[in-house]
Short mmCIF file of C-alpha atoms in Angstrom, two decimals:
data_model
loop_
_atom_site.label_atom_id
_atom_site.label_comp_id
_atom_site.label_asym_id
_atom_site.label_seq_id
_atom_site.Cartn_x
_atom_site.Cartn_y
_atom_site.Cartn_z
CA GLY A 270 -24.70 4.74 -18.38
CA GLN A 271 -23.02 3.94 -21.70
CA ALA A 272 -19.99 1.65 -22.08
CA LEU A 273 -17.04 1.29 -24.40
CA THR A 274 -15.72 -2.26 -24.44
CA LEU A 275 -12.25 -3.21 -25.71
CA ASN A 276 -12.51 -6.94 -26.21
CA GLY A 277 -9.85 -7.87 -28.72
CA SER A 278 -12.16 -8.08 -31.72
CA ALA A 279 -13.80 -5.66 -34.11
CA GLY A 280 -15.33 -5.38 -37.53
CA SER A 281 -16.41 -8.09 -39.95
CA GLY A 282 -14.88 -9.66 -42.98
CA SER A 283 -15.16 -12.70 -45.21
CA ASP A 284 -13.57 -16.09 -44.83
CA GLY A 285 -13.45 -16.43 -48.63
CA ALA A 286 -16.48 -18.73 -48.71
CA GLY A 287 -19.05 -15.98 -48.20
CA ALA A 288 -19.29 -16.29 -44.39
CA ASN A 289 -18.86 -13.23 -42.18
CA VAL A 290 -16.21 -13.53 -39.47
CA ILE A 291 -14.98 -11.32 -36.65
CA THR A 292 -11.35 -10.28 -37.09
CA PRO A 293 -9.46 -10.16 -33.76
CA ILE A 294 -7.45 -7.08 -32.97
CA ALA A 295 -3.79 -7.85 -32.31
CA ALA A 296 -2.37 -7.14 -28.86
CA ASN A 297 -1.27 -3.58 -28.12
CA THR A 298 -3.05 -1.99 -31.08
CA TYR A 299 -5.08 0.25 -28.76
CA THR A 300 -2.01 2.47 -28.33
CA GLY A 301 -3.44 4.87 -30.91
CA LEU A 302 -6.79 5.24 -29.19
CA GLY A 303 -5.80 8.57 -27.64
CA ASP A 304 -7.38 10.36 -24.68
CA ILE A 305 -10.66 9.04 -23.28
CA THR A 306 -13.32 11.05 -21.45
CA LEU A 307 -16.01 9.08 -19.63
CA GLY A 308 -19.08 11.28 -19.64
CA SER A 309 -21.98 11.46 -17.25
CA ALA A 310 -25.64 12.32 -17.41
CA ALA A 311 -27.96 12.65 -14.44
CA ALA A 312 -26.94 9.93 -11.96
CA GLY A 313 -25.26 7.77 -14.58
CA THR A 314 -21.63 7.43 -15.59
CA ALA A 315 -19.83 5.99 -18.59
CA GLN A 316 -17.72 2.86 -18.30
CA LEU A 317 -14.60 1.61 -20.08
CA ASN A 318 -14.49 -2.18 -20.13
CA ILE A 319 -11.13 -3.77 -20.98
CA ASP A 320 -11.32 -7.45 -21.82
CA ALA A 321 -8.66 -7.97 -24.47
CA GLY A 322 -5.69 -10.01 -23.32
CA VAL A 323 -2.69 -7.67 -23.46
CA VAL A 324 -3.60 -3.98 -23.80
CA ILE A 325 -1.54 -0.78 -23.79
CA LEU A 326 -3.33 2.57 -23.55
CA ASN A 327 -1.24 5.72 -24.05
CA GLY A 328 -3.81 8.47 -23.53
CA THR A 329 -5.28 10.10 -20.46
CA ILE A 330 -8.55 8.75 -19.05
CA ASN A 331 -10.83 11.20 -17.24
CA GLY A 332 -14.41 11.69 -16.20
CA ASP A 333 -16.28 14.82 -17.20
CA ASP A 334 -17.22 15.58 -13.58
CA ASP A 335 -16.13 14.76 -10.05
CA ASP A 336 -16.39 11.08 -9.09
CA LYS A 337 -17.54 10.02 -12.57
CA GLY A 338 -16.29 7.30 -14.89
CA ILE A 339 -15.54 3.61 -14.34
CA ILE A 340 -12.70 1.47 -15.70
CA SER A 341 -13.35 -2.27 -15.51
CA ILE A 342 -10.34 -4.51 -16.20
CA ARG A 343 -11.88 -7.90 -16.81
CA ASN A 344 -11.07 -11.59 -16.87
CA ILE A 345 -7.36 -12.28 -17.56
CA THR A 346 -6.57 -8.92 -19.14
CA ASN A 347 -3.08 -7.46 -18.67
CA ALA A 348 -3.51 -3.70 -19.08
CA THR A 349 -0.82 -1.02 -19.09
CA PHE A 350 -1.81 2.64 -18.68
CA ASN A 351 0.81 5.14 -19.86
CA GLY A 352 -1.34 8.24 -19.42
CA ILE A 353 -2.56 10.06 -16.33
CA ILE A 354 -5.86 8.71 -15.01
CA GLY A 355 -8.34 11.08 -13.39
CA GLY A 356 -5.95 13.99 -13.46
CA ALA A 357 -8.25 16.59 -15.04
CA ALA A 358 -9.31 19.69 -13.11
CA HIS A 359 -12.80 18.36 -12.46
CA GLY A 360 -11.61 15.47 -10.29
CA GLY A 361 -10.90 11.77 -10.37
CA LEU A 362 -12.79 8.74 -11.62
CA HIS A 363 -15.46 6.99 -9.59
CA LEU A 364 -14.00 3.46 -9.73
CA ILE A 365 -11.27 1.31 -11.22
CA GLU A 366 -12.06 -2.38 -10.79
CA ILE A 367 -9.43 -5.05 -11.41
CA GLY A 368 -10.23 -8.71 -11.99
CA ASN A 369 -13.94 -8.70 -12.71
CA GLY A 370 -14.34 -12.32 -13.83
CA GLY A 371 -10.73 -13.51 -13.54
CA ILE A 372 -7.16 -12.74 -12.47
CA ALA A 373 -6.26 -9.45 -14.15
CA GLN A 374 -3.23 -7.17 -14.03
CA ALA A 375 -2.98 -3.39 -14.27
CA THR A 376 0.24 -1.37 -14.50
CA PHE A 377 -0.05 2.35 -13.86
CA ASN A 378 2.89 4.27 -15.31
CA GLU A 379 1.43 7.66 -14.37
CA HIS A 380 -0.54 9.21 -11.51
CA VAL A 381 -3.99 7.82 -10.74
CA THR A 382 -6.88 9.67 -9.13
CA ALA A 383 -10.02 7.67 -8.36
CA THR A 384 -12.40 7.43 -5.44
CA LYS A 385 -11.49 3.75 -5.24
CA ILE A 386 -9.41 1.07 -6.92
CA ASP A 387 -11.13 -2.22 -6.12
CA PHE A 388 -9.69 -5.73 -6.51
CA ARG A 389 -12.51 -8.06 -7.61
CA ASN A 390 -10.32 -11.16 -7.66
CA ALA A 391 -7.94 -12.34 -4.95
CA GLY A 392 -5.02 -12.95 -7.33
CA SER A 393 -5.29 -9.73 -9.34
CA ILE A 394 -2.33 -7.33 -9.33
CA ALA A 395 -1.97 -3.54 -9.54
CA SER A 396 1.55 -2.19 -10.11
CA LEU A 397 2.54 1.45 -9.57
CA ARG A 398 5.56 2.91 -11.38
CA ASP A 399 8.35 4.79 -9.56
CA THR A 400 7.50 8.32 -8.23
CA LYS A 401 3.77 7.94 -8.97
CA THR A 402 0.80 8.51 -6.66
CA ILE A 403 -2.59 6.87 -6.23
CA THR A 404 -4.95 9.52 -4.90
CA GLY A 405 -7.87 7.63 -3.37
CA ASP A 406 -8.58 4.31 -1.66
CA VAL A 407 -7.39 0.83 -2.67
CA ASP A 408 -9.85 -1.84 -1.55
CA SER A 409 -10.84 -5.43 -2.16
CA VAL A 410 -13.67 -7.95 -2.08
CA GLY A 411 -10.97 -10.21 -0.59
CA GLY A 412 -7.33 -10.30 -1.68
CA GLY A 413 -5.44 -8.49 -4.41
CA ILE A 414 -1.76 -7.54 -4.67
CA LEU A 415 -0.47 -3.96 -4.69
CA ARG A 416 3.07 -3.72 -6.08
CA PHE A 417 5.34 -0.68 -5.91
CA LEU A 418 7.90 -0.80 -8.73
CA GLY A 419 9.82 2.05 -7.06
CA SER A 420 8.91 4.80 -4.63
CA GLY A 421 5.25 5.74 -4.56
CA THR A 422 2.33 7.00 -2.50
CA VAL A 423 -1.24 5.99 -1.73
CA THR A 424 -3.18 8.81 -0.09
CA GLY A 425 -6.33 6.95 0.95
CA LYS A 426 -7.27 3.85 2.93
CA VAL A 427 -5.92 0.47 1.83
CA GLY A 428 -7.97 -2.68 2.51
CA ASN A 429 -10.65 -0.78 4.40
CA THR A 430 -13.46 -3.23 3.51
CA ASN A 431 -11.32 -6.37 3.24
CA PRO A 432 -7.53 -6.74 3.62
CA LEU A 433 -5.39 -7.04 0.51
CA ALA A 434 -3.52 -10.29 0.00
CA GLN A 435 -0.17 -8.50 -0.23
CA VAL A 436 1.63 -5.16 -0.41
CA SER A 437 5.02 -5.54 -2.09
CA VAL A 438 7.76 -2.89 -2.33
CA GLU A 439 10.22 -4.22 -4.83
CA ALA A 440 12.98 -1.77 -5.76
CA ASN A 441 16.27 -1.26 -3.96
CA GLY A 442 16.22 2.08 -2.10
CA SER A 443 12.51 2.71 -2.73
CA THR A 444 9.93 4.04 -0.25
CA ALA A 445 6.21 3.32 -0.29
CA ARG A 446 4.18 5.93 1.62
CA PHE A 447 0.64 5.46 2.88
CA GLY A 448 -1.36 8.47 4.05
CA ASP A 449 -4.11 6.53 5.83
CA SER A 450 -4.89 3.11 7.27
CA VAL A 451 -3.53 -0.10 5.75
CA ALA A 452 -4.87 -3.64 6.09
CA THR A 453 -2.96 -6.39 4.29
CA ASN A 454 -2.29 -10.05 4.99
CA SER A 455 1.32 -9.77 3.89
CA MET A 456 3.86 -6.99 3.48
CA ARG A 457 7.01 -7.76 1.53
CA ILE A 458 9.66 -5.08 1.95
CA GLY A 459 12.81 -5.10 -0.16
CA VAL A 460 12.00 -7.72 -2.76
CA GLY A 461 15.02 -7.99 -5.01
CA ALA A 462 18.61 -6.92 -4.51
CA GLY A 463 18.37 -4.43 -1.65
CA ALA A 464 16.51 -2.68 1.13
CA ALA A 465 13.23 -0.78 0.83
CA THR A 466 11.01 1.21 3.22
CA VAL A 467 7.30 1.28 4.00
CA GLU A 468 5.93 4.36 5.81
CA LEU A 469 2.49 4.15 7.43
CA ASN A 470 0.78 7.33 8.60
CA GLY A 471 -2.70 6.29 9.65
CA THR A 472 -4.28 4.13 12.35
CA SER A 473 -3.77 0.61 11.01
CA ARG A 474 -4.26 -3.02 11.87
CA ILE A 475 -1.04 -4.67 10.75
CA ASN A 476 -2.20 -8.11 9.69
CA LEU A 477 1.04 -9.79 8.65
CA VAL A 478 1.00 -13.54 8.11
CA ALA A 479 3.37 -14.90 10.73
CA ASP A 480 5.47 -17.99 9.99
CA THR A 481 4.16 -18.40 6.43
CA ASP A 482 5.49 -15.38 4.56
CA THR A 483 8.60 -13.22 4.50
CA GLU A 484 8.08 -9.58 5.38
CA PHE A 485 11.66 -8.19 5.48
CA LEU A 486 13.72 -9.46 2.54
CA HIS A 487 16.82 -7.41 3.37
CA ASP A 488 18.47 -6.73 6.72
CA ASP A 489 18.11 -2.95 6.31
CA SER A 490 14.51 -2.93 5.06
CA VAL A 491 12.34 -0.61 7.16
CA LEU A 492 8.75 -0.57 8.39
CA GLN A 493 8.18 2.95 9.75
CA LEU A 494 5.03 3.61 11.78
CA GLN A 495 4.32 7.34 11.99
CA ALA A 496 2.20 9.93 13.77
CA LEU A 497 2.64 13.35 12.19
CA GLY A 498 0.82 16.68 12.20
CA GLY A 499 -1.02 16.14 15.47
CA LYS A 500 -2.36 12.69 14.58
CA ASP A 501 -3.05 10.14 17.31
CA ASN A 502 -2.23 6.89 15.48
CA THR A 503 -2.55 3.38 16.90
CA TYR A 504 -0.95 0.47 15.08
CA THR A 505 -2.30 -2.94 16.10
CA LEU A 506 -0.41 -6.16 15.43
CA GLU A 507 -2.85 -8.90 14.41
CA ASN A 508 -0.02 -11.45 14.28
CA ASN A 509 3.57 -11.78 15.37
CA ILE A 510 6.05 -10.00 13.14
CA ASP A 511 8.16 -12.72 11.55
CA PRO A 512 11.10 -11.24 9.61
CA GLY A 513 11.61 -14.52 7.75
CA VAL A 514 15.39 -14.34 8.12
CA ASP A 515 17.14 -13.83 11.45
CA GLY A 516 18.47 -10.28 11.73
CA ASN A 517 16.38 -8.82 8.91
CA GLY A 518 14.33 -5.66 9.26
CA ILE A 519 14.21 -2.39 11.17
CA ILE A 520 10.96 -1.17 12.75
CA ILE A 521 10.80 2.59 13.45
CA LEU A 522 8.27 4.32 15.69
CA HIS A 523 8.23 7.98 14.62
CA ALA A 524 6.04 10.51 16.43
CA ASN A 525 6.83 14.07 15.45
CA GLY A 526 5.33 17.56 15.48
CA ASP A 527 1.83 18.83 16.23
CA ASP A 528 -1.24 20.10 14.42
CA GLY A 529 0.31 23.50 13.78
CA ASN A 530 -2.37 25.37 15.72
CA LEU A 531 -0.98 28.81 16.55
CA LEU A 532 -3.48 29.16 19.39
CA ALA A 533 -3.96 26.82 22.33
CA PRO A 534 -4.66 23.99 22.59
CA VAL A 535 -1.92 22.60 20.40
CA VAL A 536 -2.44 18.89 19.70
CA ALA A 537 0.79 16.91 19.76
CA SER A 538 1.35 13.82 17.65
CA LYS A 539 1.01 10.51 19.54
CA LEU A 540 1.87 6.99 18.44
CA THR A 541 0.78 3.72 20.06
CA LEU A 542 1.94 0.22 19.14
CA ASP A 543 -0.58 -2.36 20.37
CA GLY A 544 -1.44 -6.00 19.75
CA ASN A 545 -4.64 -7.97 19.28
CA GLY A 546 -3.75 -10.16 22.21
CA VAL A 547 -0.06 -10.56 22.97
CA GLN A 548 2.00 -10.48 19.76
CA THR A 549 5.77 -10.68 19.46
CA ILE A 550 8.26 -8.71 17.38
CA GLY A 551 10.39 -11.59 16.17
CA VAL A 552 9.10 -15.10 16.77
CA ASN A 553 11.94 -16.96 18.47
CA PRO A 554 15.60 -16.45 19.42
CA GLY A 555 16.68 -17.57 15.93
CA ASN A 556 14.29 -15.35 13.98
CA LYS A 557 14.64 -11.78 15.25
CA ILE A 558 14.41 -8.39 13.59
CA LYS A 559 17.58 -6.31 13.37
CA GLU A 560 16.47 -3.28 15.40
CA LEU A 561 13.55 -1.42 16.99
CA ARG A 562 14.12 2.34 16.72
CA VAL A 563 12.21 5.28 18.24
CA THR A 564 12.56 8.70 16.58
CA GLY A 565 10.87 12.10 16.43
CA ASN A 566 10.17 14.69 19.15
CA LYS A 567 6.89 13.33 20.61
CA VAL A 568 5.77 10.30 22.63
CA SER A 569 5.61 6.75 21.31
CA THR A 570 3.94 4.12 23.51
CA ILE A 571 4.26 0.33 23.40
CA THR A 572 1.44 -1.48 25.21
CA GLY A 573 1.61 -4.66 27.25
CA ASN A 574 0.28 -6.57 24.23
CA VAL A 575 3.60 -6.27 22.41
CA ASP A 576 6.28 -8.76 23.45
CA LEU A 577 9.82 -7.44 22.94
CA THR A 578 11.61 -10.59 24.11
CA HIS A 579 13.13 -11.25 20.67
CA VAL A 580 14.21 -7.65 19.96
CA PRO A 581 18.02 -7.63 20.08
CA LEU A 582 18.52 -3.85 19.85
CA LEU A 583 16.36 -0.90 20.96
CA ASN A 584 17.52 2.59 20.00
CA VAL A 585 15.67 5.63 21.39
CA GLU A 586 17.19 8.50 19.46
CA ALA A 587 17.86 12.02 20.75
CA GLY A 588 14.65 14.00 21.28
CA ALA A 589 12.38 10.94 21.19
CA THR A 590 10.33 9.60 24.11
CA LEU A 591 9.32 5.96 24.56
CA VAL A 592 6.76 4.78 27.12
CA SER A 593 6.87 0.99 27.27
CA ASN A 594 4.25 -0.97 29.20
CA SER A 595 5.63 -4.22 27.87
CA ALA A 596 6.82 -6.49 30.67
CA SER A 597 9.47 -7.84 28.31
CA ALA A 598 11.13 -4.47 27.67
CA PHE A 599 13.91 -5.30 30.11
CA GLN A 600 14.75 -8.45 28.16
CA VAL A 601 16.00 -6.46 25.15
CA ALA A 602 19.65 -7.38 24.79
CA VAL A 603 20.96 -3.87 24.04
CA THR A 604 19.16 -0.57 24.70
CA ASN A 605 20.59 2.79 23.67
CA ILE A 606 18.97 6.00 24.91
CA GLY A 607 19.69 9.20 23.04
CA GLY A 608 22.73 8.00 21.13
CA ALA A 609 26.15 9.39 21.88
CA GLY A 610 24.79 12.81 22.86
CA GLY A 611 21.93 11.58 25.07
CA GLY A 612 18.56 13.32 24.99
CA GLY A 613 16.23 10.35 24.50
CA HIS A 614 13.73 9.30 27.15
#
C-alpha cells in the first residue's frame, strides 16, 4: 500500500534569507533512477505516481508478484518509458492509469505487460513504439487515444468498459494487431505519408464516427477483420463506414483455418459482418471505399444489415467463401470470384 511519487520537486534549501524552499527537479532528471520493483504485502500493492511535467524513465518497472503494482500518470504529465514494464517472470503489473486529474501522455518504447491500461481522461494519449506489444487490456472511463508509432500488438480487449476516443496507426507500412475485441469511436489508418493496416481478431463492435472523422487516410490502407484458429467472430458496424476520401480504404474479411483439434469435431473458423440496424460501407456515390475483399479458406457471411450499395469492387479470392444476405450485393459495380484461376465461392 506504499507509494513513490515523482512530482518534480525534492529536498530543501535556503533562499539566502534564512527561509527553507523546495528546489524543483529539472525535467528528465529521473533517467538515472534505475529499475523499479513495486512490492506487495497481503492484499496491498505499491504504487508509482508520476506527476512531474516531462519525465523519462530508463529502467524496468515490475511488480514482485502476479498482478501487483500500479503506475499512475497524473495531471498533465508527459512520461516516456524506455524500459520493459511488467516483463519479469512473476507476471505483469496490476494497473497503469493515464490522466488521473488531467490530460496526460505516456510513450512506451518497450513491451508492456499489465492486467489493464486505463485512460482516466478523455484526451489522454498512450503511444506504442514500433514492434512492441501490450499484453493485457486497454480500457477507459470514457475516451483516450491509443497511437501506434509503427507495427504493434495489443493482446487483450480494447474499450471493453467504455470505447476509446480513437485508435490511430500512424506509420507508412505498419500493422496494428488486436487479439481480442475492440471498441473505439474513431479508427485512423495510415496517418502520414502512406498506407497502414489494422487487423482485428476478436468479436468487436466497430463504432466508427461516420461523416465526422477520417478513417482511411490512404487509398491502400486496410481494415482486416479476421476469424482464425476456430474462432466464431462477429463484427458489428455501429455506424456507416465513411472513408473520408472517395476511393480510400480496403476492407478484408479473412476467415481461415480451424481449432487444430486432431479428433472430431473440428471447429472451423467463421466470420460474420453485421450492423446495428442497416449500416453502409461507403456513405454515398462520391465517398466510397476502394475495395471489399474476402480471403482465407473458410466462410465469411455478410448479413442483411450491411448495405453494399457504395462498394465499387468486391473480390472473393481463390479458396474463400462469401455468403451475402445483403439485398444490395447485386449493386456492387464489379465482382470478381476466385481471381484469374477461379476457386472462390
